[in-house]
CSV table of C-alpha atoms and ligand atoms in Angstrom, one decimal:
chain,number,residue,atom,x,y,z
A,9,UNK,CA,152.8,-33.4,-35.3
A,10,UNK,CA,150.8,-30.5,-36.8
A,11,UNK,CA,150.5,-27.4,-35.3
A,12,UNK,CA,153.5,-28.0,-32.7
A,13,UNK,CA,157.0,-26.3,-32.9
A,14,UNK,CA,159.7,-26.2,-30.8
A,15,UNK,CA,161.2,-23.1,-29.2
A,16,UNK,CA,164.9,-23.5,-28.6
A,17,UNK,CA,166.0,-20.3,-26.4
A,18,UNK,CA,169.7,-19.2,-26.3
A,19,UNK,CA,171.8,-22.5,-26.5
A,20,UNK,CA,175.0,-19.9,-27.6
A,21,UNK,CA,178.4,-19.8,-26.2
A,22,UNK,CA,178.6,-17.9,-23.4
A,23,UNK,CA,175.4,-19.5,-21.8
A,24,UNK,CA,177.3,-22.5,-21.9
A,25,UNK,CA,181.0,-22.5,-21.6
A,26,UNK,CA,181.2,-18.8,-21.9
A,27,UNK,CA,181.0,-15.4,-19.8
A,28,UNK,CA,177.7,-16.8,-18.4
A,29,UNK,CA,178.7,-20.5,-18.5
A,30,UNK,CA,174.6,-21.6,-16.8
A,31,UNK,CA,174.8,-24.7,-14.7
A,32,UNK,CA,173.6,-28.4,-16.9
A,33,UNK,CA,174.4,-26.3,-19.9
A,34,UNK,CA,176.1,-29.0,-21.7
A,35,UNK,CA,173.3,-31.6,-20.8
A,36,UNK,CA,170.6,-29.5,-21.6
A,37,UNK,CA,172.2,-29.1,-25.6
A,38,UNK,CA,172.0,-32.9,-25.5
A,39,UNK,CA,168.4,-33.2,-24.6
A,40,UNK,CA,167.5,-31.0,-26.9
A,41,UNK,CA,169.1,-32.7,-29.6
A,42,UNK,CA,168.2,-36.1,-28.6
A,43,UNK,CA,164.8,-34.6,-28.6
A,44,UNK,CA,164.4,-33.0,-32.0
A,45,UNK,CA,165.9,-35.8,-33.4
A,46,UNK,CA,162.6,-38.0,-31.7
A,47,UNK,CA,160.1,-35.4,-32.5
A,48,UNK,CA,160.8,-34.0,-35.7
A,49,UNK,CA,158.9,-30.8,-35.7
A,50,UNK,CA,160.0,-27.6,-36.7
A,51,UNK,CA,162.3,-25.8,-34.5
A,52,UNK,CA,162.6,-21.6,-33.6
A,53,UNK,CA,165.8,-20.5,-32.6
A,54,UNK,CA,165.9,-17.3,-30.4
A,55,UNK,CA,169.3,-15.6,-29.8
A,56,UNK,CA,170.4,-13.1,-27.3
A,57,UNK,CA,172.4,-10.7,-29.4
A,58,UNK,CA,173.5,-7.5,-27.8
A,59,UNK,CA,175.7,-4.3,-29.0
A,60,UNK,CA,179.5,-4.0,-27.3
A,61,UNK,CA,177.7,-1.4,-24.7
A,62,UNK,CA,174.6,-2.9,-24.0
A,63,UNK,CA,172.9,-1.8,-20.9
A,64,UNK,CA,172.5,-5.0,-19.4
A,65,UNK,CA,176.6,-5.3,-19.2
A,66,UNK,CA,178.5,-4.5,-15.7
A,67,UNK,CA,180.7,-2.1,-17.4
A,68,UNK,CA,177.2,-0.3,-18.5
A,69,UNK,CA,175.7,-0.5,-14.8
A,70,UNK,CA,174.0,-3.8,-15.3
A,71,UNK,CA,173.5,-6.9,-13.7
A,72,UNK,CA,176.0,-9.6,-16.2
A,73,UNK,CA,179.2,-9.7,-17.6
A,74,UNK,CA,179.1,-8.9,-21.7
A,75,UNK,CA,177.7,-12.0,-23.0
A,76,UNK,CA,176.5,-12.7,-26.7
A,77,UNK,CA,177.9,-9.4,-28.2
A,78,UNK,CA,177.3,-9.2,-32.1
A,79,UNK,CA,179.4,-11.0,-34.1
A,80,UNK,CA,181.8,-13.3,-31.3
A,81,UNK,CA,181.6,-16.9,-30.5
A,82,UNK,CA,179.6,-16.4,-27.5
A,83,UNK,CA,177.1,-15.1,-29.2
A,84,UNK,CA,176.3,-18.1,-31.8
A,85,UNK,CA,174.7,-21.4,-31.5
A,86,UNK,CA,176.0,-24.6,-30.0
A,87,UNK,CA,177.1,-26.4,-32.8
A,88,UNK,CA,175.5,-29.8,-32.1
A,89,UNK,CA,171.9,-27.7,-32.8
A,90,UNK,CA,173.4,-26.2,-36.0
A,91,UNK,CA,172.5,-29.0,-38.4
A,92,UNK,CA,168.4,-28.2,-37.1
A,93,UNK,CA,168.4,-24.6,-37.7
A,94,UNK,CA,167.7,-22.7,-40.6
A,95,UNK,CA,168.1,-19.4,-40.8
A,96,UNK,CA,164.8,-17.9,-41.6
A,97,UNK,CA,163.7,-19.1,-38.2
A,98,UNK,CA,166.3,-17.5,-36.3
A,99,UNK,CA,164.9,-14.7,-34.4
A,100,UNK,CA,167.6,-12.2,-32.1
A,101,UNK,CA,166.7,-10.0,-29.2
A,102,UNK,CA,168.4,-7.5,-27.0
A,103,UNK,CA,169.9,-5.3,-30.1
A,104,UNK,CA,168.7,-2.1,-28.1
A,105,UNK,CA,171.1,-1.4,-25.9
A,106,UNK,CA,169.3,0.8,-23.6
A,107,UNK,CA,166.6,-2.1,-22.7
A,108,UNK,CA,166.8,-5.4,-20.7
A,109,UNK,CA,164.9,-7.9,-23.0
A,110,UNK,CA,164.2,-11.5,-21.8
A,111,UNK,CA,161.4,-12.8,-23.7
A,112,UNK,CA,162.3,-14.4,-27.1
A,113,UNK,CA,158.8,-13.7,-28.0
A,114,UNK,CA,159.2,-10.4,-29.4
A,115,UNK,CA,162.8,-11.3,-31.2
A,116,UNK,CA,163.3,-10.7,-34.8
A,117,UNK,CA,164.3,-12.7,-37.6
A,118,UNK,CA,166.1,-11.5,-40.7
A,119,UNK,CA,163.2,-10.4,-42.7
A,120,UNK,CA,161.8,-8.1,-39.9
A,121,UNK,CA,159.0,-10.7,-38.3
A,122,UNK,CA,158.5,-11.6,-34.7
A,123,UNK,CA,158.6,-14.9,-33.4
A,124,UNK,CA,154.8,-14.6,-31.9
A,125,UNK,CA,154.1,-13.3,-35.5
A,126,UNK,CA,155.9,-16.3,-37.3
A,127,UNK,CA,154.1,-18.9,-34.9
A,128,UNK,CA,151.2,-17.9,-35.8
A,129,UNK,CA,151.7,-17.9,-39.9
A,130,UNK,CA,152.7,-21.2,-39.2
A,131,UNK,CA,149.3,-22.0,-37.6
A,132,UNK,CA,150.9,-23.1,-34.6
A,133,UNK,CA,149.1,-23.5,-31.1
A,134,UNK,CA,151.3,-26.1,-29.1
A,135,UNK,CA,154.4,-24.7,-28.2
A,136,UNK,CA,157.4,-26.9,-26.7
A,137,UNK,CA,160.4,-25.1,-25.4
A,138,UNK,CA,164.2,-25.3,-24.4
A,139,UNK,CA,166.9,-23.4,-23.5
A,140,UNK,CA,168.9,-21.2,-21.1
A,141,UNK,CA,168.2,-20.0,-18.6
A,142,UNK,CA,165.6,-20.9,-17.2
A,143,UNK,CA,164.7,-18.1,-14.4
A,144,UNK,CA,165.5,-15.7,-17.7
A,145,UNK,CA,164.9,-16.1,-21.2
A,146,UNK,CA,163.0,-19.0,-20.8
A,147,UNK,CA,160.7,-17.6,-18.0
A,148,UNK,CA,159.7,-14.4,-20.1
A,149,UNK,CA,159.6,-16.6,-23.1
A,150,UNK,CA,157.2,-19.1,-21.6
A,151,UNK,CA,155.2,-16.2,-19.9
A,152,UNK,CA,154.7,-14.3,-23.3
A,153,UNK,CA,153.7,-17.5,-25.2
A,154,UNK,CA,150.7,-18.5,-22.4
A,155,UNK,CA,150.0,-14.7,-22.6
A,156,UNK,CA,149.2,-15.0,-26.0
A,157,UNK,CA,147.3,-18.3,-25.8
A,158,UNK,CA,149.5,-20.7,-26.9
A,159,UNK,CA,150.4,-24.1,-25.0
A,160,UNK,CA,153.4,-24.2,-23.4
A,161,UNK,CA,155.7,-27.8,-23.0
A,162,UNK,CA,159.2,-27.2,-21.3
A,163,UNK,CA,161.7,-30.2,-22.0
A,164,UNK,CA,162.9,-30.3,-18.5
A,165,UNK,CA,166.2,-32.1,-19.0
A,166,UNK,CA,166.9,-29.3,-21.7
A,167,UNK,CA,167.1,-26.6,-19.6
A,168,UNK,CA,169.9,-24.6,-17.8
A,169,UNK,CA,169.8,-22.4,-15.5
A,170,UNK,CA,172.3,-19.6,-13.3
A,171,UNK,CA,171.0,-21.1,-9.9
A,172,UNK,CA,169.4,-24.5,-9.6
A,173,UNK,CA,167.7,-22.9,-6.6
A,174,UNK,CA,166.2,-20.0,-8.9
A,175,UNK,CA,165.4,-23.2,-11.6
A,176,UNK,CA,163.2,-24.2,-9.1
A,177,UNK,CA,161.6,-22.1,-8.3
A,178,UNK,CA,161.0,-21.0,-11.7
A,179,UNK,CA,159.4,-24.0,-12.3
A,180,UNK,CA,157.3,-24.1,-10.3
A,181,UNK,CA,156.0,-20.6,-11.3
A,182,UNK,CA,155.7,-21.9,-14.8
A,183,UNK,CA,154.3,-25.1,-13.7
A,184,UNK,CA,151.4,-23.1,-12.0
A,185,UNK,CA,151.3,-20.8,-14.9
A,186,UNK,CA,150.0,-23.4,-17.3
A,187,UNK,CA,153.7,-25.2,-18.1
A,188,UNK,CA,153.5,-29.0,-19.1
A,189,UNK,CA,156.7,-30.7,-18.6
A,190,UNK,CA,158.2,-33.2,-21.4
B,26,VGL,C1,169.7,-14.2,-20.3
B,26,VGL,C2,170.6,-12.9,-18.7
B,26,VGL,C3,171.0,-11.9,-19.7
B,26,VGL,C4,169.1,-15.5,-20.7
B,26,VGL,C5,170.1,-13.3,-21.3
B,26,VGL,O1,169.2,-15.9,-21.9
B,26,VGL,O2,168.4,-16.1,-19.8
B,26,VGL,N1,170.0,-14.0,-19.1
B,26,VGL,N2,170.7,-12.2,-20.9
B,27,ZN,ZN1,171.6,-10.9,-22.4
């Protein structure tokens, strides 16, 4: 198990039974319990967390409805995951609310480090991820990670996605990208 971790992008709230309730959402929290609990290896956390007026809002101009705003339920993560997270390893992005940000590559953790940064002090080169959603967060995640010359598994029962059309599709991208599915 050395030198693998596992990348678990925006299982919160509102991606599942919130503002931006994503389609398998549920499921996908189960796989990726059911997984970690198989393959015990450590395990990242990324977290959309965005200010009230964050550009990416419809009230702002943007594309979604407010989702994962500081400080509210939908923001946090499922609780089934909670018992496999420590904090330290919890790394939030889209805190600058005049910029979309996907990728859970270059969120931050408490003490200021990156998630690429933190991957690599913990020597690791094999990179499995999870998450929501899929055409999003997980895309740009995946896409940063292979950028930076990691491996890149996707646990494909613990994904969820807005369309399962653009999941598709997405897949595929990230299948021809380099992605190996779990
Ligand atoms: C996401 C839309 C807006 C995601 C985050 O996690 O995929 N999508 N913010
Ligand atoms: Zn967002």
């Amino acid at each position: 198990m050395k030198d693998q971790a596992l990348v678990v992008v925006d299982m919160l709230y509102d991606f599942i039974d919130g503002s931006m309730a994503c389609q398998n959402g549920d499921a996908a929290v189960d796989a990726a319990v059911e997984y970690i609990r198989k393959n015990p290896v450590p395990r990242l956390f990324v977290c959309d967390n965005h200010p009230a007026d964050h550009c990416s809002f419809t009230e702002q101009g943007g594309p979604w409805p407010a989702h994962c705003v500081q400080g509210t339920r939908g923001g946090q993560i499922h609780g089934k995951l909670l018992p496999y997270c420590d904090e330290d390893l919890v790394f939030y992005k889209g805190r600058d609310r005049s910029r979309e940000q996907y990728s859970g590559f270059e969120g931050v953790n408490d003490a200021g480090q990156t998630l690429g940064e933190v991957l690599g002090i913990m020597d690791i080169r094999n990179v499995i991820v999870c998450g929501i959603a899929t055409e999003y967060c997980v895309r740009n995640t995946f896409e940063d990670l292979r950028k930076a010359g990691f491996t890149v598994y996707l646990v494909k029962d613990a994904l969820a996605y807005v369309d399962y059309k653009g999941h598709l599709e997405a897949m595929a991208a990230m299948a021809q990208g380099g992605a190996r599915l779990l």
